[in-house]
mmCIF file of C-alpha atoms and ligand atoms in Angstrom:
data_model
loop_
_atom_site.group_PDB
_atom_site.id
_atom_site.type_symbol
_atom_site.label_atom_id
_atom_site.label_comp_id
_atom_site.label_asym_id
_atom_site.label_seq_id
_atom_site.Cartn_x
_atom_site.Cartn_y
_atom_site.Cartn_z
ATOM 1 C CA MET A 1320 -53.185 11.624 -27.129
ATOM 2 C CA ARG A 1321 -49.687 11.992 -28.521
ATOM 3 C CA ILE A 1322 -48.354 14.113 -25.663
ATOM 4 C CA LEU A 1323 -48.793 11.588 -22.917
ATOM 5 C CA PRO A 1324 -46.383 8.946 -24.223
ATOM 6 C CA ILE A 1325 -43.728 11.618 -24.835
ATOM 7 C CA ILE A 1326 -44.075 12.933 -21.289
ATOM 8 C CA THR A 1327 -43.912 9.397 -19.991
ATOM 9 C CA LEU A 1328 -40.788 8.805 -22.033
ATOM 10 C CA ILE A 1329 -39.122 11.970 -20.779
ATOM 11 C CA ALA A 1330 -40.098 11.178 -17.216
ATOM 12 C CA ALA A 1331 -38.806 7.632 -17.560
ATOM 13 C CA SER A 1332 -35.493 8.677 -19.042
ATOM 14 C CA PHE A 1333 -35.107 11.415 -16.415
ATOM 15 C CA SER A 1334 -35.769 9.017 -13.604
ATOM 16 C CA TYR A 1335 -33.353 6.513 -15.146
ATOM 17 C CA SER A 1336 -30.523 9.008 -15.540
ATOM 18 C CA SER A 1337 -30.987 10.528 -12.107
ATOM 19 C CA HIS A 1338 -31.031 7.014 -10.761
ATOM 20 C CA ALA A 1339 -27.787 6.272 -12.637
ATOM 21 C CA GLN A 1340 -26.168 9.389 -11.193
ATOM 22 C CA ALA A 1341 -26.939 8.562 -7.610
ATOM 23 C CA PRO A 1342 -28.729 5.307 -6.947
ATOM 24 C CA ALA A 1343 -31.079 5.775 -4.044
ATOM 25 C CA LYS A 1344 -29.912 4.062 -0.898
ATOM 26 C CA ASN A 1345 -31.860 1.003 0.054
ATOM 27 C CA SER A 1346 -34.612 2.283 -2.168
ATOM 28 C CA GLY A 1347 -36.077 -1.057 -3.099
ATOM 29 C CA ASP A 1348 -36.708 0.602 -6.463
ATOM 30 C CA GLN A 1349 -37.373 -2.055 -9.081
ATOM 31 C CA LYS A 1350 -34.325 -1.036 -11.123
ATOM 32 C CA ASP A 1351 -32.042 -1.198 -8.064
ATOM 33 C CA VAL A 1352 -33.324 -4.621 -7.235
ATOM 34 C CA GLU A 1353 -32.850 -5.961 -10.760
ATOM 35 C CA LYS A 1354 -29.333 -4.659 -11.198
ATOM 36 C CA GLY A 1355 -26.354 -6.414 -9.677
ATOM 37 C CA LEU A 1356 -23.016 -5.229 -8.334
ATOM 38 C CA LYS A 1357 -21.461 -5.962 -11.717
ATOM 39 C CA ASP A 1358 -23.850 -3.538 -13.424
ATOM 40 C CA TYR A 1359 -23.086 -0.659 -11.093
ATOM 41 C CA TYR A 1360 -19.371 -1.280 -11.557
ATOM 42 C CA LYS A 1361 -19.300 -2.051 -15.274
ATOM 43 C CA ASP A 1362 -17.345 1.131 -16.043
ATOM 44 C CA TYR A 1363 -14.841 0.401 -13.276
ATOM 45 C CA PHE A 1364 -13.697 -3.199 -12.934
ATOM 46 C CA PRO A 1365 -15.126 -6.715 -13.137
ATOM 47 C CA MET A 1366 -16.653 -7.858 -9.874
ATOM 48 C CA GLY A 1367 -15.671 -11.352 -8.871
ATOM 49 C CA VAL A 1368 -16.396 -13.942 -6.211
ATOM 50 C CA ALA A 1369 -14.781 -17.110 -4.869
ATOM 51 C CA VAL A 1370 -16.931 -20.184 -5.366
ATOM 52 C CA SER A 1371 -17.189 -23.896 -4.659
ATOM 53 C CA PRO A 1372 -19.250 -26.392 -6.672
ATOM 54 C CA ARG A 1373 -21.932 -26.075 -3.976
ATOM 55 C CA SER A 1374 -22.170 -22.319 -4.138
ATOM 56 C CA LEU A 1375 -22.955 -22.532 -7.852
ATOM 57 C CA GLU A 1376 -26.223 -24.337 -7.172
ATOM 58 C CA GLY A 1377 -29.677 -22.999 -6.300
ATOM 59 C CA ALA A 1378 -30.205 -19.525 -4.874
ATOM 60 C CA GLU A 1379 -26.492 -19.033 -4.198
ATOM 61 C CA GLY A 1380 -25.711 -19.771 -7.867
ATOM 62 C CA GLU A 1381 -28.370 -17.256 -8.943
ATOM 63 C CA LEU A 1382 -26.757 -14.653 -6.705
ATOM 64 C CA VAL A 1383 -23.387 -15.358 -8.318
ATOM 65 C CA LYS A 1384 -24.852 -14.868 -11.807
ATOM 66 C CA LYS A 1385 -26.728 -11.733 -10.865
ATOM 67 C CA HIS A 1386 -23.936 -9.842 -9.178
ATOM 68 C CA PHE A 1387 -20.628 -11.052 -10.561
ATOM 69 C CA THR A 1388 -18.795 -11.359 -13.872
ATOM 70 C CA SER A 1389 -15.724 -13.155 -12.631
ATOM 71 C CA ILE A 1390 -15.180 -16.226 -10.468
ATOM 72 C CA THR A 1391 -12.290 -17.829 -8.610
ATOM 73 C CA ALA A 1392 -12.257 -21.376 -7.245
ATOM 74 C CA GLU A 1393 -12.095 -21.047 -3.475
ATOM 75 C CA ASN A 1394 -10.280 -24.375 -3.051
ATOM 76 C CA ALA A 1395 -10.681 -26.578 -6.126
ATOM 77 C CA MET A 1396 -7.489 -25.515 -7.915
ATOM 78 C CA LYS A 1397 -5.174 -25.441 -4.949
ATOM 79 C CA MET A 1398 -2.346 -27.925 -5.159
ATOM 80 C CA GLY A 1399 -3.634 -30.261 -2.420
ATOM 81 C CA PRO A 1400 -7.178 -30.708 -3.759
ATOM 82 C CA ILE A 1401 -6.242 -30.840 -7.447
ATOM 83 C CA HIS A 1402 -3.050 -32.907 -7.245
ATOM 84 C CA PRO A 1403 -3.425 -35.182 -4.220
ATOM 85 C CA GLU A 1404 -0.892 -37.784 -5.346
ATOM 86 C CA GLU A 1405 2.121 -37.489 -7.595
ATOM 87 C CA ASN A 1406 0.483 -39.401 -10.420
ATOM 88 C CA ARG A 1407 -3.106 -38.455 -9.773
ATOM 89 C CA TYR A 1408 -4.972 -35.240 -10.435
ATOM 90 C CA PHE A 1409 -8.543 -34.625 -9.291
ATOM 91 C CA TRP A 1410 -10.213 -32.401 -11.864
ATOM 92 C CA ASP A 1411 -13.947 -32.751 -11.228
ATOM 93 C CA ASN A 1412 -14.524 -29.696 -9.049
ATOM 94 C CA ALA A 1413 -12.218 -27.399 -10.994
ATOM 95 C CA ASP A 1414 -13.711 -28.516 -14.319
ATOM 96 C CA LEU A 1415 -17.216 -27.856 -13.060
ATOM 97 C CA ILE A 1416 -16.309 -24.332 -11.963
ATOM 98 C CA VAL A 1417 -14.556 -23.543 -15.257
ATOM 99 C CA LYS A 1418 -17.605 -24.807 -17.144
ATOM 100 C CA PHE A 1419 -19.895 -22.563 -15.075
ATOM 101 C CA ALA A 1420 -17.713 -19.587 -16.046
ATOM 102 C CA GLU A 1421 -17.849 -20.593 -19.709
ATOM 103 C CA ASP A 1422 -21.591 -21.250 -19.713
ATOM 104 C CA ASN A 1423 -22.272 -17.883 -18.111
ATOM 105 C CA LYS A 1424 -19.639 -15.946 -20.060
ATOM 106 C CA MET A 1425 -17.771 -15.024 -16.916
ATOM 107 C CA LYS A 1426 -14.094 -14.371 -16.468
ATOM 108 C CA MET A 1427 -12.205 -17.026 -14.569
ATOM 109 C CA ARG A 1428 -9.231 -16.409 -12.235
ATOM 110 C CA GLY A 1429 -7.001 -19.333 -11.384
ATOM 111 C CA HIS A 1430 -5.994 -19.796 -7.749
ATOM 112 C CA THR A 1431 -3.320 -20.827 -6.828
ATOM 113 C CA LEU A 1432 -0.282 -22.567 -8.328
ATOM 114 C CA CYS A 1433 2.283 -22.377 -5.540
ATOM 115 C CA TRP A 1434 1.500 -21.925 -1.849
ATOM 116 C CA HIS A 1435 2.746 -23.301 1.480
ATOM 117 C CA ASN A 1436 -0.776 -24.213 2.672
ATOM 118 C CA GLN A 1437 -3.217 -26.806 1.322
ATOM 119 C CA VAL A 1438 -0.268 -28.434 -0.346
ATOM 120 C CA PRO A 1439 -0.063 -32.232 -0.761
ATOM 121 C CA LYS A 1440 2.434 -33.933 1.561
ATOM 122 C CA TRP A 1441 4.065 -35.973 -1.205
ATOM 123 C CA ILE A 1442 5.444 -32.932 -2.926
ATOM 124 C CA PHE A 1443 8.268 -32.217 -0.487
ATOM 125 C CA VAL A 1444 9.441 -35.766 0.296
ATOM 126 C CA ASP A 1445 10.809 -38.856 -1.427
ATOM 127 C CA ASP A 1446 9.536 -42.415 -0.990
ATOM 128 C CA GLY A 1447 11.498 -42.757 2.236
ATOM 129 C CA GLY A 1448 9.945 -39.581 3.678
ATOM 130 C CA ASN A 1449 13.145 -37.534 3.344
ATOM 131 C CA PRO A 1450 13.114 -34.013 1.905
ATOM 132 C CA VAL A 1451 13.655 -33.996 -1.849
ATOM 133 C CA THR A 1452 16.424 -32.004 -3.494
ATOM 134 C CA LYS A 1453 15.897 -28.599 -5.033
ATOM 135 C CA GLU A 1454 16.182 -30.149 -8.479
ATOM 136 C CA VAL A 1455 13.424 -32.659 -7.797
ATOM 137 C CA LEU A 1456 11.148 -30.096 -6.170
ATOM 138 C CA LEU A 1457 11.473 -27.653 -9.059
ATOM 139 C CA LYS A 1458 10.766 -30.481 -11.499
ATOM 140 C CA ARG A 1459 7.610 -31.361 -9.529
ATOM 141 C CA LEU A 1460 6.562 -27.722 -9.465
ATOM 142 C CA LYS A 1461 7.083 -27.473 -13.198
ATOM 143 C CA ASP A 1462 5.084 -30.632 -13.908
ATOM 144 C CA HIS A 1463 2.264 -29.425 -11.678
ATOM 145 C CA ILE A 1464 2.062 -25.938 -13.135
ATOM 146 C CA THR A 1465 2.403 -27.125 -16.717
ATOM 147 C CA THR A 1466 -0.351 -29.718 -16.343
ATOM 148 C CA VAL A 1467 -2.844 -27.452 -14.579
ATOM 149 C CA VAL A 1468 -2.260 -24.306 -16.636
ATOM 150 C CA THR A 1469 -2.303 -26.245 -19.921
ATOM 151 C CA ARG A 1470 -5.610 -27.909 -19.058
ATOM 152 C CA TYR A 1471 -7.298 -24.525 -18.665
ATOM 153 C CA LYS A 1472 -5.315 -22.637 -21.293
ATOM 154 C CA GLY A 1473 -7.437 -19.920 -22.863
ATOM 155 C CA LYS A 1474 -10.176 -20.458 -20.250
ATOM 156 C CA ILE A 1475 -8.437 -18.862 -17.279
ATOM 157 C CA TYR A 1476 -7.374 -15.310 -18.011
ATOM 158 C CA ALA A 1477 -5.322 -14.699 -14.868
ATOM 159 C CA TRP A 1478 -3.502 -16.950 -12.401
ATOM 160 C CA ASP A 1479 -2.382 -16.392 -8.829
ATOM 161 C CA VAL A 1480 0.965 -18.009 -9.436
ATOM 162 C CA VAL A 1481 2.691 -17.582 -6.107
ATOM 163 C CA ASN A 1482 0.851 -17.018 -2.841
ATOM 164 C CA GLU A 1483 2.121 -15.535 0.438
ATOM 165 C CA VAL A 1484 5.892 -15.968 0.340
ATOM 166 C CA ILE A 1485 6.674 -12.875 2.417
ATOM 167 C CA ASP A 1486 6.642 -13.189 6.210
ATOM 168 C CA ASP A 1487 4.449 -10.951 8.379
ATOM 169 C CA ASP A 1488 7.514 -10.249 10.476
ATOM 170 C CA ALA A 1489 9.329 -7.792 8.248
ATOM 171 C CA THR A 1490 12.721 -8.591 9.753
ATOM 172 C CA LYS A 1491 12.422 -12.130 8.396
ATOM 173 C CA GLY A 1492 11.873 -11.303 4.726
ATOM 174 C CA PHE A 1493 10.821 -14.507 3.016
ATOM 175 C CA ARG A 1494 8.466 -16.911 4.750
ATOM 176 C CA ASP A 1495 10.203 -19.976 6.113
ATOM 177 C CA SER A 1496 8.300 -22.639 4.125
ATOM 178 C CA PRO A 1497 9.424 -25.981 2.688
ATOM 179 C CA TRP A 1498 9.508 -24.298 -0.721
ATOM 180 C CA TYR A 1499 11.954 -21.720 0.580
ATOM 181 C CA ARG A 1500 13.986 -24.133 2.703
ATOM 182 C CA ILE A 1501 14.542 -26.497 -0.214
ATOM 183 C CA CYS A 1502 14.809 -24.069 -3.160
ATOM 184 C CA GLY A 1503 15.706 -20.667 -1.758
ATOM 185 C CA GLU A 1504 13.852 -17.828 -3.480
ATOM 186 C CA GLU A 1505 14.346 -19.316 -6.940
ATOM 187 C CA PHE A 1506 11.054 -21.242 -6.847
ATOM 188 C CA ILE A 1507 9.261 -17.920 -7.141
ATOM 189 C CA SER A 1508 10.701 -16.822 -10.479
ATOM 190 C CA LYS A 1509 10.563 -20.411 -11.755
ATOM 191 C CA ALA A 1510 6.856 -20.672 -10.971
ATOM 192 C CA PHE A 1511 6.159 -17.586 -13.081
ATOM 193 C CA GLU A 1512 8.288 -18.907 -15.927
ATOM 194 C CA TYR A 1513 6.591 -22.302 -15.929
ATOM 195 C CA ALA A 1514 3.133 -20.701 -15.937
ATOM 196 C CA HIS A 1515 4.074 -18.336 -18.748
ATOM 197 C CA GLU A 1516 5.445 -21.183 -20.858
ATOM 198 C CA ALA A 1517 2.220 -23.131 -20.416
ATOM 199 C CA ASP A 1518 -0.071 -20.213 -21.304
ATOM 200 C CA PRO A 1519 1.741 -17.151 -22.644
ATOM 201 C CA LYS A 1520 -1.494 -15.152 -22.745
ATOM 202 C CA ALA A 1521 -2.491 -15.627 -19.106
ATOM 203 C CA LEU A 1522 -1.900 -12.727 -16.721
ATOM 204 C CA LEU A 1523 0.276 -13.813 -13.829
ATOM 205 C CA PHE A 1524 -0.092 -12.491 -10.284
ATOM 206 C CA TYR A 1525 1.774 -12.515 -7.015
ATOM 207 C CA ASN A 1526 -0.903 -12.705 -4.286
ATOM 208 C CA ASP A 1527 -0.605 -11.885 -0.576
ATOM 209 C CA TYR A 1528 -2.405 -10.511 2.508
ATOM 210 C CA ASN A 1529 -1.433 -7.571 4.730
ATOM 211 C CA THR A 1530 -0.200 -5.900 1.553
ATOM 212 C CA GLU A 1531 -1.112 -2.527 3.102
ATOM 213 C CA LYS A 1532 1.070 -2.938 6.206
ATOM 214 C CA PRO A 1533 4.002 -0.655 5.399
ATOM 215 C CA SER A 1534 6.813 -2.992 6.442
ATOM 216 C CA LYS A 1535 5.369 -6.053 4.722
ATOM 217 C CA ARG A 1536 4.495 -3.936 1.697
ATOM 218 C CA ASP A 1537 8.133 -2.851 1.444
ATOM 219 C CA ASN A 1538 9.316 -6.448 1.390
ATOM 220 C CA ILE A 1539 6.713 -7.458 -1.183
ATOM 221 C CA TYR A 1540 7.610 -4.449 -3.310
ATOM 222 C CA THR A 1541 11.313 -5.322 -3.199
ATOM 223 C CA MET A 1542 10.656 -8.955 -4.123
ATOM 224 C CA VAL A 1543 8.287 -8.071 -6.966
ATOM 225 C CA LYS A 1544 10.584 -5.327 -8.289
ATOM 226 C CA LYS A 1545 13.392 -7.847 -8.498
ATOM 227 C CA LEU A 1546 11.178 -10.075 -10.644
ATOM 228 C CA VAL A 1547 10.180 -7.176 -12.875
ATOM 229 C CA ASP A 1548 13.799 -6.019 -13.259
ATOM 230 C CA ALA A 1549 14.856 -9.548 -14.164
ATOM 231 C CA LYS A 1550 12.117 -9.622 -16.842
ATOM 232 C CA ILE A 1551 10.310 -12.504 -15.183
ATOM 233 C CA PRO A 1552 6.764 -12.720 -16.625
ATOM 234 C CA ILE A 1553 4.719 -11.166 -13.836
ATOM 235 C CA HIS A 1554 1.774 -8.913 -14.649
ATOM 236 C CA GLY A 1555 0.155 -8.018 -11.386
ATOM 237 C CA VAL A 1556 -0.057 -7.986 -7.625
ATOM 238 C CA GLY A 1557 -3.093 -9.356 -5.825
ATOM 239 C CA LEU A 1558 -4.066 -7.576 -2.629
ATOM 240 C CA GLN A 1559 -6.032 -10.334 -0.941
ATOM 241 C CA GLY A 1560 -8.165 -7.844 0.940
ATOM 242 C CA HIS A 1561 -8.878 -9.885 4.078
ATOM 243 C CA TRP A 1562 -9.561 -6.689 5.963
ATOM 244 C CA SER A 1563 -11.458 -5.723 9.109
ATOM 245 C CA ILE A 1564 -13.750 -3.005 10.408
ATOM 246 C CA TYR A 1565 -10.998 -1.889 12.794
ATOM 247 C CA ASN A 1566 -9.355 0.544 10.411
ATOM 248 C CA ASP A 1567 -7.700 -2.225 8.472
ATOM 249 C CA PRO A 1568 -6.499 -0.982 6.101
ATOM 250 C CA THR A 1569 -6.328 2.768 6.573
ATOM 251 C CA GLU A 1570 -7.247 4.796 3.527
ATOM 252 C CA GLU A 1571 -3.725 6.142 3.278
ATOM 253 C CA ASN A 1572 -2.140 2.700 3.360
ATOM 254 C CA LEU A 1573 -4.550 1.328 0.782
ATOM 255 C CA ARG A 1574 -3.814 4.201 -1.608
ATOM 256 C CA GLU A 1575 -0.100 3.837 -1.061
ATOM 257 C CA SER A 1576 -0.167 0.101 -1.847
ATOM 258 C CA ILE A 1577 -2.092 0.570 -5.071
ATOM 259 C CA GLN A 1578 0.240 3.367 -6.151
ATOM 260 C CA ARG A 1579 3.457 1.566 -5.287
ATOM 261 C CA PHE A 1580 2.644 -1.734 -6.931
ATOM 262 C CA SER A 1581 1.230 -0.091 -10.027
ATOM 263 C CA SER A 1582 4.311 2.158 -10.246
ATOM 264 C CA LEU A 1583 6.128 -1.023 -11.290
ATOM 265 C CA GLY A 1584 3.924 -1.170 -14.382
ATOM 266 C CA LEU A 1585 1.812 -3.941 -12.843
ATOM 267 C CA GLN A 1586 -1.924 -4.381 -12.599
ATOM 268 C CA VAL A 1587 -3.470 -4.483 -9.146
ATOM 269 C CA GLN A 1588 -6.400 -6.735 -8.268
ATOM 270 C CA VAL A 1589 -8.231 -7.196 -4.990
ATOM 271 C CA THR A 1590 -8.390 -10.973 -4.993
ATOM 272 C CA GLU A 1591 -10.056 -12.117 -1.739
ATOM 273 C CA LEU A 1592 -12.144 -9.308 -0.312
ATOM 274 C CA ASP A 1593 -13.998 -9.606 2.979
ATOM 275 C CA ILE A 1594 -14.251 -7.247 5.944
ATOM 276 C CA SER A 1595 -14.218 -9.110 9.223
ATOM 277 C CA VAL A 1596 -16.276 -7.638 12.057
ATOM 278 C CA TYR A 1597 -13.655 -8.728 14.597
ATOM 279 C CA ARG A 1598 -10.146 -7.609 15.376
ATOM 280 C CA PRO A 1599 -7.452 -9.549 13.527
ATOM 281 C CA GLU A 1600 -5.893 -12.291 15.657
ATOM 282 C CA PRO A 1601 -2.694 -14.071 14.790
ATOM 283 C CA LYS A 1602 -3.455 -17.521 16.222
ATOM 284 C CA PRO A 1603 -6.419 -19.895 15.987
ATOM 285 C CA ARG A 1604 -8.290 -20.489 19.266
ATOM 286 C CA ASP A 1605 -11.656 -21.617 20.635
ATOM 287 C CA ARG A 1606 -14.469 -19.164 21.235
ATOM 288 C CA ARG A 1607 -14.733 -17.994 24.839
ATOM 289 C CA ALA A 1608 -18.047 -18.484 26.643
ATOM 290 C CA ASP A 1609 -18.472 -14.727 27.182
ATOM 291 C CA GLU A 1610 -17.977 -13.878 23.511
ATOM 292 C CA GLU A 1611 -21.008 -12.951 21.470
ATOM 293 C CA ASP A 1612 -21.219 -13.590 17.801
ATOM 294 C CA THR A 1613 -24.114 -11.374 16.800
ATOM 295 C CA PHE A 1614 -23.852 -8.685 14.169
ATOM 296 C CA THR A 1615 -24.289 -5.587 16.326
ATOM 297 C CA THR A 1616 -25.351 -2.133 15.134
ATOM 298 C CA GLU A 1617 -21.900 -0.855 15.976
ATOM 299 C CA MET A 1618 -20.264 -3.496 13.804
ATOM 300 C CA GLU A 1619 -22.721 -2.729 11.050
ATOM 301 C CA GLN A 1620 -21.918 0.998 11.104
ATOM 302 C CA LYS A 1621 -18.176 0.416 11.139
ATOM 303 C CA GLN A 1622 -18.446 -2.104 8.336
ATOM 304 C CA ILE A 1623 -20.532 0.230 6.198
ATOM 305 C CA ALA A 1624 -17.925 2.970 6.676
ATOM 306 C CA GLN A 1625 -15.036 0.638 5.848
ATOM 307 C CA TYR A 1626 -16.715 -0.772 2.714
ATOM 308 C CA LYS A 1627 -17.563 2.746 1.597
ATOM 309 C CA MET A 1628 -14.011 4.010 2.067
ATOM 310 C CA ILE A 1629 -12.506 1.000 0.302
ATOM 311 C CA PHE A 1630 -14.753 1.235 -2.750
ATOM 312 C CA ASN A 1631 -14.248 5.010 -2.970
ATOM 313 C CA VAL A 1632 -10.522 4.374 -3.168
ATOM 314 C CA LEU A 1633 -10.853 1.479 -5.636
ATOM 315 C CA ARG A 1634 -13.016 3.563 -7.941
ATOM 316 C CA ASP A 1635 -10.451 6.371 -7.810
ATOM 317 C CA TYR A 1636 -7.882 3.932 -9.155
ATOM 318 C CA LYS A 1637 -10.074 2.270 -11.730
ATOM 319 C CA ASN A 1638 -7.281 2.584 -14.301
ATOM 320 C CA LYS A 1639 -4.957 0.506 -12.160
ATOM 321 C CA ILE A 1640 -7.392 -1.999 -10.665
ATOM 322 C CA SER A 1641 -8.389 -4.769 -13.066
ATOM 323 C CA ASN A 1642 -10.604 -6.938 -10.838
ATOM 324 C CA VAL A 1643 -12.184 -6.951 -7.381
ATOM 325 C CA THR A 1644 -13.112 -10.399 -6.060
ATOM 326 C CA PHE A 1645 -15.036 -11.189 -2.867
ATOM 327 C CA TRP A 1646 -14.009 -14.228 -0.854
ATOM 328 C CA ASN A 1647 -17.307 -16.170 -0.598
ATOM 329 C CA VAL A 1648 -20.764 -15.335 -1.862
ATOM 330 C CA SER A 1649 -23.054 -14.777 1.110
ATOM 331 C CA GLU A 1650 -22.888 -15.148 4.881
ATOM 332 C CA ARG A 1651 -24.551 -18.531 4.574
ATOM 333 C CA TYR A 1652 -20.923 -19.578 4.574
ATOM 334 C CA SER A 1653 -17.672 -17.693 5.003
ATOM 335 C CA TRP A 1654 -14.249 -19.225 5.686
ATOM 336 C CA LEU A 1655 -14.076 -16.706 8.559
ATOM 337 C CA ASP A 1656 -16.968 -18.413 10.383
ATOM 338 C CA ASN A 1657 -14.524 -20.633 12.194
ATOM 339 C CA PHE A 1658 -11.234 -18.910 11.644
ATOM 340 C CA PRO A 1659 -9.270 -17.874 13.575
ATOM 341 C CA VAL A 1660 -11.841 -18.443 16.346
ATOM 342 C CA ARG A 1661 -13.518 -21.843 16.233
ATOM 343 C CA GLY A 1662 -17.283 -21.736 16.698
ATOM 344 C CA ARG A 1663 -17.670 -17.999 16.037
ATOM 345 C CA LYS A 1664 -19.693 -16.666 13.128
ATOM 346 C CA ASN A 1665 -18.430 -13.709 11.121
ATOM 347 C CA TYR A 1666 -20.356 -11.245 8.951
ATOM 348 C CA PRO A 1667 -17.787 -10.060 6.443
ATOM 349 C CA LEU A 1668 -19.695 -9.891 3.132
ATOM 350 C CA LEU A 1669 -22.271 -7.764 1.323
ATOM 351 C CA PHE A 1670 -24.984 -10.471 1.316
ATOM 352 C CA ASP A 1671 -26.418 -11.898 4.527
ATOM 353 C CA LYS A 1672 -27.116 -15.537 5.329
ATOM 354 C CA ASP A 1673 -30.471 -15.306 3.539
ATOM 355 C CA GLN A 1674 -28.603 -13.987 0.497
ATOM 356 C CA GLN A 1675 -30.159 -10.541 0.907
ATOM 357 C CA PRO A 1676 -28.105 -7.392 0.302
ATOM 358 C CA LYS A 1677 -26.939 -5.804 3.566
ATOM 359 C CA LYS A 1678 -26.912 -2.055 4.196
ATOM 360 C CA ALA A 1679 -23.243 -2.032 3.233
ATOM 361 C CA TYR A 1680 -24.265 -3.281 -0.221
ATOM 362 C CA TRP A 1681 -26.448 -0.243 -0.845
ATOM 363 C CA GLU A 1682 -23.587 2.009 0.225
ATOM 364 C CA VAL A 1683 -21.166 0.271 -2.113
ATOM 365 C CA ILE A 1684 -23.465 0.830 -5.094
ATOM 366 C CA SER A 1685 -24.432 4.411 -4.139
ATOM 367 C CA PHE A 1686 -21.871 6.662 -5.727
ATOM 368 C CA ASP A 1687 -21.476 9.499 -8.134
ATOM 369 C CA PRO A 1688 -20.244 7.753 -11.268
ATOM 370 C CA VAL A 1689 -18.019 10.569 -12.519
ATOM 371 C CA PRO A 1690 -14.684 8.814 -13.017
ATOM 372 C CA LYS A 1691 -11.538 10.202 -11.503
ATOM 373 C CA HIS A 1692 -8.326 9.510 -13.332
ATOM 374 C CA GLU A 1693 -5.352 8.874 -11.126
HETATM 375 C C1 GLA B 1951 -5.530 -17.340 1.701
HETATM 376 C C2 GLA B 1951 -5.631 -18.081 0.398
HETATM 377 C C3 GLA B 1951 -7.033 -18.368 0.041
HETATM 378 C C4 GLA B 1951 -7.843 -18.852 1.205
HETATM 379 C C5 GLA B 1951 -7.718 -17.924 2.335
HETATM 380 C C6 GLA B 1951 -8.557 -18.434 3.461
HETATM 381 O O1 GLA B 1951 -5.869 -16.039 1.569
HETATM 382 O O2 GLA B 1951 -5.017 -17.397 -0.662
HETATM 383 O O3 GLA B 1951 -7.050 -19.339 -0.946
HETATM 384 O O4 GLA B 1951 -7.421 -20.129 1.594
HETATM 385 O O5 GLA B 1951 -6.353 -17.862 2.687
HETATM 386 O O6 GLA B 1951 -9.685 -19.072 3.006
#
């Protein structure tokens, strides 16, 4: 009578620990199904996701709560949506997302304080439509950053302060944006200073894509090193992680980026992860009639391999990586559905359009949890 419960207990704990060592792939085991990404990765880094007010509702919202411990507003905190006119802020969507994070005890990343896209038109021009001076533009930037960061002080633990100021063409250096044309590179350090003044405890990030391309990486490294050397308050580099199944990035380049940026004493976060099933294209265009947009077995295999490689590397650097955030929740909606090719669906995430885990998901959570220390 007494032996049976003990055996059951031993069997249960054995099956639990062997499960924890190497979760069975696609097992459908009750424990696998109940756990979320965040549970498998709790000894590594917080798992995050970009959200909109809509994706916090219903089944999508449940998926967010089950799998993630960190959220980023996909659009709601960008300068255009949140500050549409000089004397008018629109807070509703951002407030709602911050409240969701608070209610569910999630971390909240702020995105993004200074960018050349989704920026309101008024910011660069005076009443007559002429470009404003550097002095005026920096004052506007300061007012914007101070107002937004102060509103969420203590609620947002990390901000993407400056987004994408380095050109893809390495010979060009800085991106030719209105910010750069009017202010030169000074707006970058100023943005960090304004954010730090408004919330001295927030971690401040420079965020960009193609951070694994050696020539662009060099330019980003040089720019960020200059900030660090000048004691500008910057705490991390965000690798956006808009990658693709076509060997983008290579393992070597990903490792090199993490090592180089962290060698500056900075944290590294993957801020906008998705793995496109198409080749990267530089310019938007319409879908051609002969182009399919089904998720083929070949794409699936390549995507599984790429997700597996990327998470192997990220786990290796768990001491340097402080967050990994996916860009969108499930394939019900991804920003890549229409970009850069209008009318073409993409399949870049771990959850399909019915919010079910894809095979790549089971690969991402199937690993030997012995930590490596690099
Ligand atoms: C950049 C921005 C993001 C988002 C993506 C596309 O990576 O940082 O906010 O707009 O482009 O959705």
